[in-house]
PDB file of C-alpha atoms and ligand atoms in Angstrom:
ATOM      1  CA  UNK Q   1       5.743   6.059  -4.770  1.00 85.00           C
ATOM      2  CA  UNK Q   2       8.898   4.200  -4.140  1.00 90.00           C
ATOM      3  CA  UNK Q   3       8.291   0.213  -3.886  1.00 91.00           C
ATOM      4  CA  UNK Q   4      10.410   0.141  -0.777  1.00 91.00           C
ATOM      5  CA  UNK Q   5       7.668   2.806   1.199  1.00 85.00           C
ATOM      6  CA  UNK Q   6       4.842   0.645  -0.484  1.00 83.00           C
ATOM      7  CA  UNK Q   7       5.850  -2.584   1.078  1.00 85.00           C
ATOM      8  CA  UNK Q   8       6.611  -0.926   4.359  1.00 81.00           C
ATOM      9  CA  UNK Q   9       3.277   0.456   4.297  1.00 72.00           C
ATOM     10  CA  UNK Q  10       1.741  -2.445   3.513  1.00 74.00           C
ATOM     11  CA  UNK Q  11       3.167  -3.978   6.510  1.00 73.00           C
ATOM     12  CA  UNK Q  12       5.785  -6.277   4.886  1.00 83.00           C
ATOM     13  CA  UNK Q  13       8.182  -5.224   7.521  1.00 82.00           C
ATOM     14  CA  UNK Q  14      10.942  -2.743   8.992  1.00 84.00           C
ATOM     15  CA  UNK Q  15      13.097  -1.100   6.035  1.00 86.00           C
ATOM     16  CA  UNK Q  16      15.899  -4.217   6.395  1.00 89.00           C
ATOM     17  CA  UNK Q  17      13.220  -6.578   5.965  1.00 91.00           C
ATOM     18  CA  UNK Q  18      11.688  -4.899   2.842  1.00 93.00           C
ATOM     19  CA  UNK Q  19      15.243  -4.774   1.216  1.00 93.00           C
ATOM     20  CA  UNK Q  20      15.574  -8.568   1.913  1.00 94.00           C
ATOM     21  CA  UNK Q  21      12.210  -9.170   0.311  1.00 94.00           C
ATOM     22  CA  UNK Q  22      13.008  -7.178  -2.634  1.00 95.00           C
ATOM     23  CA  UNK Q  23      16.460  -8.759  -2.760  1.00 94.00           C
ATOM     24  CA  UNK Q  24      14.731 -12.175  -2.676  1.00 93.00           C
ATOM     25  CA  UNK Q  25      13.040 -11.037  -5.842  1.00 94.00           C
ATOM     26  CA  UNK Q  26       9.444 -10.917  -4.150  1.00 94.00           C
ATOM     27  CA  UNK Q  27       7.931  -8.297  -5.810  1.00 95.00           C
ATOM     28  CA  UNK Q  28       7.096  -7.921  -9.152  1.00 95.00           C
ATOM     29  CA  UNK Q  29       5.424  -5.287 -11.051  1.00 94.00           C
ATOM     30  CA  UNK Q  30       3.555  -5.821 -14.361  1.00 94.00           C
ATOM     31  CA  UNK Q  31       5.656  -9.352 -14.809  1.00 94.00           C
ATOM     32  CA  UNK Q  32       8.752  -7.558 -14.161  1.00 94.00           C
ATOM     33  CA  UNK Q  33      10.720  -8.556 -10.628  1.00 95.00           C
ATOM     34  CA  UNK Q  34      11.760  -5.295  -8.760  1.00 95.00           C
ATOM     35  CA  UNK Q  35      14.758  -5.290  -6.549  1.00 95.00           C
ATOM     36  CA  UNK Q  36      15.524  -2.006  -6.228  1.00 95.00           C
ATOM     37  CA  UNK Q  37      13.769  -0.132  -3.335  1.00 93.00           C
ATOM     38  CA  UNK Q  38      13.809   3.159  -4.991  1.00 95.00           C
ATOM     39  CA  UNK Q  39      12.026   2.076  -8.566  1.00 95.00           C
ATOM     40  CA  UNK Q  40       8.901   3.695  -8.161  1.00 94.00           C
ATOM     41  CA  UNK Q  41       5.600   2.160  -8.689  1.00 92.00           C
ATOM     42  CA  UNK Q  42       1.992   3.145  -9.429  1.00 88.00           C
ATOM     43  CA  UNK Q  43      -0.216   0.828  -6.850  1.00 81.00           C
ATOM     44  CA  UNK Q  44      -3.460   2.368  -8.657  1.00 76.00           C
ATOM     45  CA  UNK Q  45      -2.320   1.297 -12.035  1.00 85.00           C
ATOM     46  CA  UNK Q  46       0.510  -1.606 -11.834  1.00 90.00           C
ATOM     47  CA  UNK Q  47      -0.306  -4.738 -11.347  1.00 91.00           C
ATOM     48  CA  UNK Q  48       1.872  -5.495  -8.144  1.00 91.00           C
ATOM     49  CA  UNK Q  49       2.615  -9.237  -7.020  1.00 92.00           C
ATOM     50  CA  UNK Q  50       4.099 -10.154  -3.664  1.00 91.00           C
ATOM     51  CA  UNK Q  51       5.486 -13.731  -3.898  1.00 91.00           C
ATOM     52  CA  UNK Q  52       3.112 -14.505  -6.858  1.00 91.00           C
ATOM     53  CA  UNK Q  53       0.082 -12.778  -5.139  1.00 88.00           C
ATOM     54  CA  UNK Q  54      -1.611 -10.033  -6.511  1.00 87.00           C
ATOM     55  CA  UNK Q  55      -2.346  -7.139  -4.297  1.00 81.00           C
ATOM     56  CA  UNK Q  56      -5.743  -5.659  -4.537  1.00 72.00           C
ATOM     57  CA  UNK Q  57      -5.256  -2.603  -4.914  1.00 68.00           C
ATOM     58  CA  UNK Q  58      -8.755  -0.538  -5.364  1.00 73.00           C
ATOM     59  CA  UNK Q  59      -8.266   3.345  -7.056  1.00 76.00           C
ATOM     60  CA  UNK Q  60     -10.651   4.898  -4.576  1.00 90.00           C
ATOM     61  CA  UNK Q  61     -11.598   4.381  -0.962  1.00 93.00           C
ATOM     62  CA  UNK Q  62     -14.739   5.623   0.811  1.00 97.00           C
ATOM     63  CA  UNK Q  63     -14.669   5.373   4.696  1.00 98.00           C
ATOM     64  CA  UNK Q  64     -17.124   6.496   7.304  1.00 98.00           C
ATOM     65  CA  UNK Q  65     -15.834   7.621  10.524  1.00 98.00           C
ATOM     66  CA  UNK Q  66     -17.534   8.408  14.095  1.00 98.00           C
ATOM     67  CA  UNK Q  67     -14.933  11.161  14.578  1.00 98.00           C
ATOM     68  CA  UNK Q  68     -14.175  11.322  18.703  1.00 98.00           C
ATOM     69  CA  UNK Q  69     -13.333  14.584  20.173  1.00 98.00           C
ATOM     70  CA  UNK Q  70      -9.972  15.828  20.799  1.00 98.00           C
ATOM     71  CA  UNK Q  71      -8.941  15.284  17.123  1.00 98.00           C
ATOM     72  CA  UNK Q  72      -8.196  17.447  14.126  1.00 98.00           C
ATOM     73  CA  UNK Q  73      -9.833  17.102  10.700  1.00 97.00           C
ATOM     74  CA  UNK Q  74      -6.907  17.071   8.912  1.00 95.00           C
ATOM     75  CA  UNK Q  75      -4.379  14.719   7.285  1.00 95.00           C
ATOM     76  CA  UNK Q  76      -0.902  15.957   9.072  1.00 93.00           C
ATOM     77  CA  UNK Q  77      -0.349  18.290  11.934  1.00 93.00           C
ATOM     78  CA  UNK Q  78       3.017  18.802  13.653  1.00 94.00           C
ATOM     79  CA  UNK Q  79       1.417  18.744  17.253  1.00 95.00           C
ATOM     80  CA  UNK Q  80      -1.977  17.535  16.872  1.00 96.00           C
ATOM     81  CA  UNK Q  81      -3.566  13.946  16.310  1.00 97.00           C
ATOM     82  CA  UNK Q  82      -5.650  13.777  13.237  1.00 98.00           C
ATOM     83  CA  UNK Q  83      -8.530  11.836  12.078  1.00 98.00           C
ATOM     84  CA  UNK Q  84      -6.223   9.842   9.584  1.00 97.00           C
ATOM     85  CA  UNK Q  85      -3.649   8.844  12.499  1.00 96.00           C
ATOM     86  CA  UNK Q  86      -6.586   6.949  13.466  1.00 97.00           C
ATOM     87  CA  UNK Q  87      -6.408   4.769  10.204  1.00 96.00           C
ATOM     88  CA  UNK Q  88      -5.212   1.297   9.790  1.00 92.00           C
ATOM     89  CA  UNK Q  89      -2.112   1.501   7.484  1.00 83.00           C
ATOM     90  CA  UNK Q  90      -3.726  -0.552   4.810  1.00 79.00           C
ATOM     91  CA  UNK Q  91      -6.158   2.270   4.735  1.00 89.00           C
ATOM     92  CA  UNK Q  92      -3.882   5.249   5.211  1.00 89.00           C
ATOM     93  CA  UNK Q  93      -2.136   3.652   2.038  1.00 80.00           C
ATOM     94  CA  UNK Q  94      -4.693   5.007  -0.051  1.00 85.00           C
ATOM     95  CA  UNK Q  95      -4.133   8.906   1.059  1.00 89.00           C
ATOM     96  CA  UNK Q  96      -7.784   9.616   1.875  1.00 95.00           C
ATOM     97  CA  UNK Q  97      -8.632  13.032   3.136  1.00 97.00           C
ATOM     98  CA  UNK Q  98     -11.357  13.866   5.247  1.00 98.00           C
ATOM     99  CA  UNK Q  99     -14.579  15.526   3.263  1.00 97.00           C
ATOM    100  CA  UNK Q 100     -15.325  18.884   4.876  1.00 94.00           C
ATOM    101  CA  UNK Q 101     -13.938  19.833   8.611  1.00 94.00           C
ATOM    102  CA  UNK Q 102     -15.460  18.994  11.954  1.00 98.00           C
ATOM    103  CA  UNK Q 103     -13.958  20.992  14.770  1.00 98.00           C
ATOM    104  CA  UNK Q 104     -11.572  19.384  17.068  1.00 98.00           C
ATOM    105  CA  UNK Q 105     -14.473  18.978  19.719  1.00 98.00           C
ATOM    106  CA  UNK Q 106     -17.047  17.950  17.330  1.00 98.00           C
ATOM    107  CA  UNK Q 107     -17.864  14.510  17.143  1.00 98.00           C
ATOM    108  CA  UNK Q 108     -19.598  12.300  14.479  1.00 98.00           C
ATOM    109  CA  UNK Q 109     -20.055  11.393  10.568  1.00 98.00           C
ATOM    110  CA  UNK Q 110     -16.953  12.450   8.968  1.00 98.00           C
ATOM    111  CA  UNK Q 111     -16.087  10.967   5.602  1.00 98.00           C
ATOM    112  CA  UNK Q 112     -12.575  10.216   4.533  1.00 98.00           C
ATOM    113  CA  UNK Q 113     -12.007   9.504   0.662  1.00 98.00           C
ATOM    114  CA  UNK Q 114      -9.327  10.045  -1.839  1.00 94.00           C
ATOM    115  CA  UNK Q 115     -12.181  10.706  -4.629  1.00 95.00           C
ATOM    116  CA  UNK Q 116     -11.180  14.328  -4.982  1.00 96.00           C
ATOM    117  CA  UNK Q 117     -14.290  14.649  -7.676  1.00 95.00           C
ATOM    118  CA  UNK Q 118     -17.084  13.421  -5.045  1.00 97.00           C
ATOM    119  CA  UNK Q 119     -15.200  15.242  -2.413  1.00 97.00           C
ATOM    120  CA  UNK Q 120     -15.450  18.634  -4.365  1.00 95.00           C
ATOM    121  CA  UNK Q 121     -19.167  17.858  -4.866  1.00 94.00           C
ATOM    122  CA  UNK Q 122     -20.131  17.239  -1.517  1.00 96.00           C
ATOM    123  CA  UNK Q 123     -18.455  20.432  -0.217  1.00 95.00           C
ATOM    124  CA  UNK Q 124     -19.016  22.850  -3.235  1.00 93.00           C
ATOM    125  CA  UNK Q 125     -21.699  25.652  -1.962  1.00 91.00           C
ATOM    126  CA  UNK Q 126     -23.518  25.398  -5.396  1.00 93.00           C
ATOM    127  CA  UNK Q 127     -24.602  21.665  -4.303  1.00 94.00           C
ATOM    128  CA  UNK Q 128     -26.137  22.730  -1.112  1.00 95.00           C
ATOM    129  CA  UNK Q 129     -25.597  19.207   0.375  1.00 96.00           C
ATOM    130  CA  UNK Q 130     -27.586  19.451   3.726  1.00 97.00           C
ATOM    131  CA  UNK Q 131     -25.640  18.347   7.395  1.00 98.00           C
ATOM    132  CA  UNK Q 132     -27.612  17.650  10.167  1.00 98.00           C
ATOM    133  CA  UNK Q 133     -25.957  18.381  13.189  1.00 98.00           C
ATOM    134  CA  UNK Q 134     -27.316  16.909  16.959  1.00 98.00           C
ATOM    135  CA  UNK Q 135     -26.442  20.368  18.880  1.00 98.00           C
ATOM    136  CA  UNK Q 136     -26.498  20.539  22.855  1.00 98.00           C
ATOM    137  CA  UNK Q 137     -26.671  24.534  23.721  1.00 98.00           C
ATOM    138  CA  UNK Q 138     -26.605  25.788  27.264  1.00 98.00           C
ATOM    139  CA  UNK Q 139     -29.964  27.086  27.478  1.00 97.00           C
ATOM    140  CA  UNK Q 140     -33.308  26.669  25.912  1.00 97.00           C
ATOM    141  CA  UNK Q 141     -34.310  28.862  22.744  1.00 96.00           C
ATOM    142  CA  UNK Q 142     -36.791  31.580  22.944  1.00 94.00           C
ATOM    143  CA  UNK Q 143     -39.781  32.674  20.974  1.00 90.00           C
ATOM    144  CA  UNK Q 144     -38.663  33.822  17.665  1.00 94.00           C
ATOM    145  CA  UNK Q 145     -35.315  32.266  17.495  1.00 96.00           C
ATOM    146  CA  UNK Q 146     -36.095  28.656  15.807  1.00 96.00           C
ATOM    147  CA  UNK Q 147     -37.527  30.865  13.018  1.00 97.00           C
ATOM    148  CA  UNK Q 148     -34.828  33.284  13.405  1.00 97.00           C
ATOM    149  CA  UNK Q 149     -32.438  30.361  13.191  1.00 98.00           C
ATOM    150  CA  UNK Q 150     -34.364  28.588  10.131  1.00 98.00           C
ATOM    151  CA  UNK Q 151     -34.691  32.007   8.338  1.00 98.00           C
ATOM    152  CA  UNK Q 152     -31.205  33.316   8.411  1.00 97.00           C
ATOM    153  CA  UNK Q 153     -29.131  34.908  11.251  1.00 98.00           C
ATOM    154  CA  UNK Q 154     -26.569  37.772  10.902  1.00 98.00           C
ATOM    155  CA  UNK Q 155     -22.862  35.994  11.866  1.00 98.00           C
ATOM    156  CA  UNK Q 156     -20.344  37.850  13.941  1.00 97.00           C
ATOM    157  CA  UNK Q 157     -18.658  38.779  10.583  1.00 97.00           C
ATOM    158  CA  UNK Q 158     -21.859  40.014   9.155  1.00 97.00           C
ATOM    159  CA  UNK Q 159     -22.519  36.861   6.944  1.00 98.00           C
ATOM    160  CA  UNK Q 160     -26.379  35.759   7.031  1.00 98.00           C
ATOM    161  CA  UNK Q 161     -26.720  32.636   6.996  1.00 98.00           C
ATOM    162  CA  UNK Q 162     -29.049  30.760   4.494  1.00 97.00           C
ATOM    163  CA  UNK Q 163     -32.366  28.851   5.362  1.00 97.00           C
ATOM    164  CA  UNK Q 164     -32.027  26.082   7.772  1.00 98.00           C
ATOM    165  CA  UNK Q 165     -34.224  23.279   9.587  1.00 98.00           C
ATOM    166  CA  UNK Q 166     -34.336  23.287  13.289  1.00 98.00           C
ATOM    167  CA  UNK Q 167     -36.464  20.419  15.192  1.00 97.00           C
ATOM    168  CA  UNK Q 168     -36.601  20.173  19.106  1.00 97.00           C
ATOM    169  CA  UNK Q 169     -35.213  16.715  20.135  1.00 97.00           C
ATOM    170  CA  UNK Q 170     -36.941  16.851  23.833  1.00 92.00           C
ATOM    171  CA  UNK Q 171     -39.275  19.373  23.247  1.00 92.00           C
ATOM    172  CA  UNK Q 172     -39.546  23.702  23.020  1.00 92.00           C
ATOM    173  CA  UNK Q 173     -37.765  24.085  26.561  1.00 90.00           C
ATOM    174  CA  UNK Q 174     -35.147  21.373  25.891  1.00 94.00           C
ATOM    175  CA  UNK Q 175     -31.419  22.060  25.174  1.00 97.00           C
ATOM    176  CA  UNK Q 176     -30.982  19.357  22.823  1.00 98.00           C
ATOM    177  CA  UNK Q 177     -31.698  20.147  19.081  1.00 98.00           C
ATOM    178  CA  UNK Q 178     -30.881  19.342  15.457  1.00 98.00           C
ATOM    179  CA  UNK Q 179     -29.969  21.671  12.892  1.00 98.00           C
ATOM    180  CA  UNK Q 180     -29.786  21.146   9.271  1.00 98.00           C
ATOM    181  CA  UNK Q 181     -27.795  23.498   6.804  1.00 98.00           C
ATOM    182  CA  UNK Q 182     -26.702  23.720   3.675  1.00 97.00           C
ATOM    183  CA  UNK Q 183     -23.469  25.263   3.915  1.00 96.00           C
ATOM    184  CA  UNK Q 184     -19.978  25.058   5.780  1.00 93.00           C
ATOM    185  CA  UNK Q 185     -18.669  28.336   6.857  1.00 95.00           C
ATOM    186  CA  UNK Q 186     -16.275  28.331   9.700  1.00 95.00           C
ATOM    187  CA  UNK Q 187     -17.430  27.141  13.064  1.00 97.00           C
ATOM    188  CA  UNK Q 188     -20.767  27.619  11.384  1.00 98.00           C
ATOM    189  CA  UNK Q 189     -23.028  26.001  13.837  1.00 98.00           C
ATOM    190  CA  UNK Q 190     -21.480  27.459  16.931  1.00 98.00           C
ATOM    191  CA  UNK Q 191     -21.606  31.065  15.290  1.00 98.00           C
ATOM    192  CA  UNK Q 192     -25.401  30.630  14.683  1.00 98.00           C
ATOM    193  CA  UNK Q 193     -26.384  29.701  18.136  1.00 98.00           C
ATOM    194  CA  UNK Q 194     -23.959  32.430  19.468  1.00 98.00           C
ATOM    195  CA  UNK Q 195     -26.084  35.175  17.383  1.00 98.00           C
ATOM    196  CA  UNK Q 196     -29.139  34.021  19.230  1.00 97.00           C
ATOM    197  CA  UNK Q 197     -27.499  34.300  22.677  1.00 97.00           C
ATOM    198  CA  UNK Q 198     -26.631  30.696  23.016  1.00 98.00           C
ATOM    199  CA  UNK Q 199     -23.619  28.567  23.613  1.00 98.00           C
ATOM    200  CA  UNK Q 200     -23.092  25.270  21.933  1.00 98.00           C
ATOM    201  CA  UNK Q 201     -22.106  22.541  24.780  1.00 98.00           C
ATOM    202  CA  UNK Q 202     -21.487  19.728  22.451  1.00 98.00           C
ATOM    203  CA  UNK Q 203     -22.127  18.988  18.438  1.00 98.00           C
ATOM    204  CA  UNK Q 204     -22.456  15.959  16.659  1.00 98.00           C
ATOM    205  CA  UNK Q 205     -22.710  15.372  12.867  1.00 98.00           C
ATOM    206  CA  UNK Q 206     -25.106  13.002  11.953  1.00 98.00           C
ATOM    207  CA  UNK Q 207     -25.782  12.893   8.233  1.00 98.00           C
ATOM    208  CA  UNK Q 208     -24.117  14.337   5.081  1.00 98.00           C
ATOM    209  CA  UNK Q 209     -26.501  14.046   2.460  1.00 96.00           C
ATOM    210  CA  UNK Q 210     -28.163  10.847   2.048  1.00 97.00           C
ATOM    211  CA  UNK Q 211     -25.166   9.232   4.157  1.00 98.00           C
ATOM    212  CA  UNK Q 212     -26.294   8.752   8.046  1.00 98.00           C
ATOM    213  CA  UNK Q 213     -23.958   7.829  10.472  1.00 98.00           C
ATOM    214  CA  UNK Q 214     -23.832   4.188  11.399  1.00 98.00           C
ATOM    215  CA  UNK Q 215     -25.234   3.935  15.174  1.00 98.00           C
ATOM    216  CA  UNK Q 216     -22.620   0.674  15.540  1.00 97.00           C
ATOM    217  CA  UNK Q 217     -19.802   2.901  15.038  1.00 98.00           C
ATOM    218  CA  UNK Q 218     -18.040   3.814  18.251  1.00 98.00           C
ATOM    219  CA  UNK Q 219     -16.505   7.415  18.675  1.00 98.00           C
ATOM    220  CA  UNK Q 220     -12.983   7.005  16.865  1.00 98.00           C
ATOM    221  CA  UNK Q 221     -14.078   3.928  14.801  1.00 98.00           C
ATOM    222  CA  UNK Q 222     -14.919   3.673  11.314  1.00 98.00           C
ATOM    223  CA  UNK Q 223     -16.087   1.280   8.611  1.00 98.00           C
ATOM    224  CA  UNK Q 224     -16.037   1.417   4.402  1.00 97.00           C
ATOM    225  CA  UNK Q 225     -18.875   2.761   2.760  1.00 97.00           C
ATOM    226  CA  UNK Q 226     -21.390   0.120   1.582  1.00 96.00           C
ATOM    227  CA  UNK Q 227     -21.693   0.014  -2.298  1.00 93.00           C
ATOM    228  CA  UNK Q 228     -25.563   1.297  -1.709  1.00 96.00           C
ATOM    229  CA  UNK Q 229     -23.783   4.100   0.265  1.00 97.00           C
ATOM    230  CA  UNK Q 230     -21.348   5.250  -2.340  1.00 96.00           C
ATOM    231  CA  UNK Q 231     -23.925   5.020  -5.255  1.00 95.00           C
ATOM    232  CA  UNK Q 232     -26.406   7.288  -3.357  1.00 95.00           C
ATOM    233  CA  UNK Q 233     -23.869  10.034  -2.502  1.00 95.00           C
ATOM    234  CA  UNK Q 234     -22.786   9.957  -6.192  1.00 93.00           C
ATOM    235  CA  UNK Q 235     -26.187  10.157  -7.338  1.00 86.00           C
ATOM    236  CA  UNK Q 236     -27.208  13.209  -4.947  1.00 76.00           C
ATOM    237  CA  UNK Q 237     -24.177  15.138  -5.519  1.00 64.00           C
TER     238      UNK Q 237
HETATM  239  N1  URA C   1     -20.508  23.773  12.767  1.00 87.99           N
HETATM  240  C1  URA C   1     -19.416  23.953  13.811  1.00 87.99           C
HETATM  241  O1  URA C   1     -19.593  25.047  14.529  1.00 87.99           O
HETATM  242  N2  URA C   1     -18.364  23.492  14.063  1.00 87.99           N
HETATM  243  C2  URA C   1     -18.492  22.180  13.181  1.00 87.99           C
HETATM  244  O2  URA C   1     -17.530  21.100  13.447  1.00 87.99           O
HETATM  245  C3  URA C   1     -19.262  21.814  12.115  1.00 87.99           C
HETATM  246  C4  URA C   1     -20.209  22.950  12.031  1.00 87.99           C
END
C-alpha cells in the first residue's frame, strides 16, 4: 500500500498533514527515510517507524462481532452499510472479511479475519463445521417436524439438507428453538423451516465450531479473539 495511505489509515491526519509528516522525515521503512507518499510499503513485512516508534503490525487479525440487524456481511457495498463499516480504522487496516455470510436481518456471531486459510477451513463443506442458531419461528412445530429437520428436509430448490440437531428452548409448544447445522446454503435455516411451513421471525447465530458468541458483546460491537479462541479454532478446523 502507498505510504501516504498507510499513514492516513492509521490516523496521522489529513492528506496535507500526512504530506507534512513525510516531508519532515517522520516515516522510516526498514531503516530508510521515506518522504514520498507514493512509495509502496508492506506493513506486514516492512519494519515501519513513525518518529522513531515502531508500528506493531501483526500479520493477521481475528475479530468476533455481534452482527446487528440491518448491515450486510460484505466488505464493501455501494448503497448498504457493511460489517466492515462498523470497524475502527486501525482494525479495518488489516482488511478483514467476514467468514461466511449472515443475512442482513440475522444477528449474532460473525468472525472477521484476513487469515484466508482459516476462513477457508471454517467454510469448506468438507469440514462440516457446526453452526448453532437461535431461531424464533412464527408458530410451534408439529409432531414429526423435529425429526424431519434433524434427518433432512427438501428445500425449495430440491436440495436435501444434511443431518442437523434441533433443541426446544422453551418447550415443544414454544416458538424458540436452536438449530445446529453443518452446512451454509443460501438462507439455509429460513428455508429449512419454510420446508415445514414455518416462517423465521428472528435468527441469531450463537456459535461456530468451538467459538461461542461473547454474551458481553452488544449488537454492532466486536472484540479480538483471545489466543485460546484462535488456537481452538485452528485445532478444530
Ligand atoms: N441461515 C439463514 O437463513 N440465514 C442466515 O443468515 C444464516 C443461516
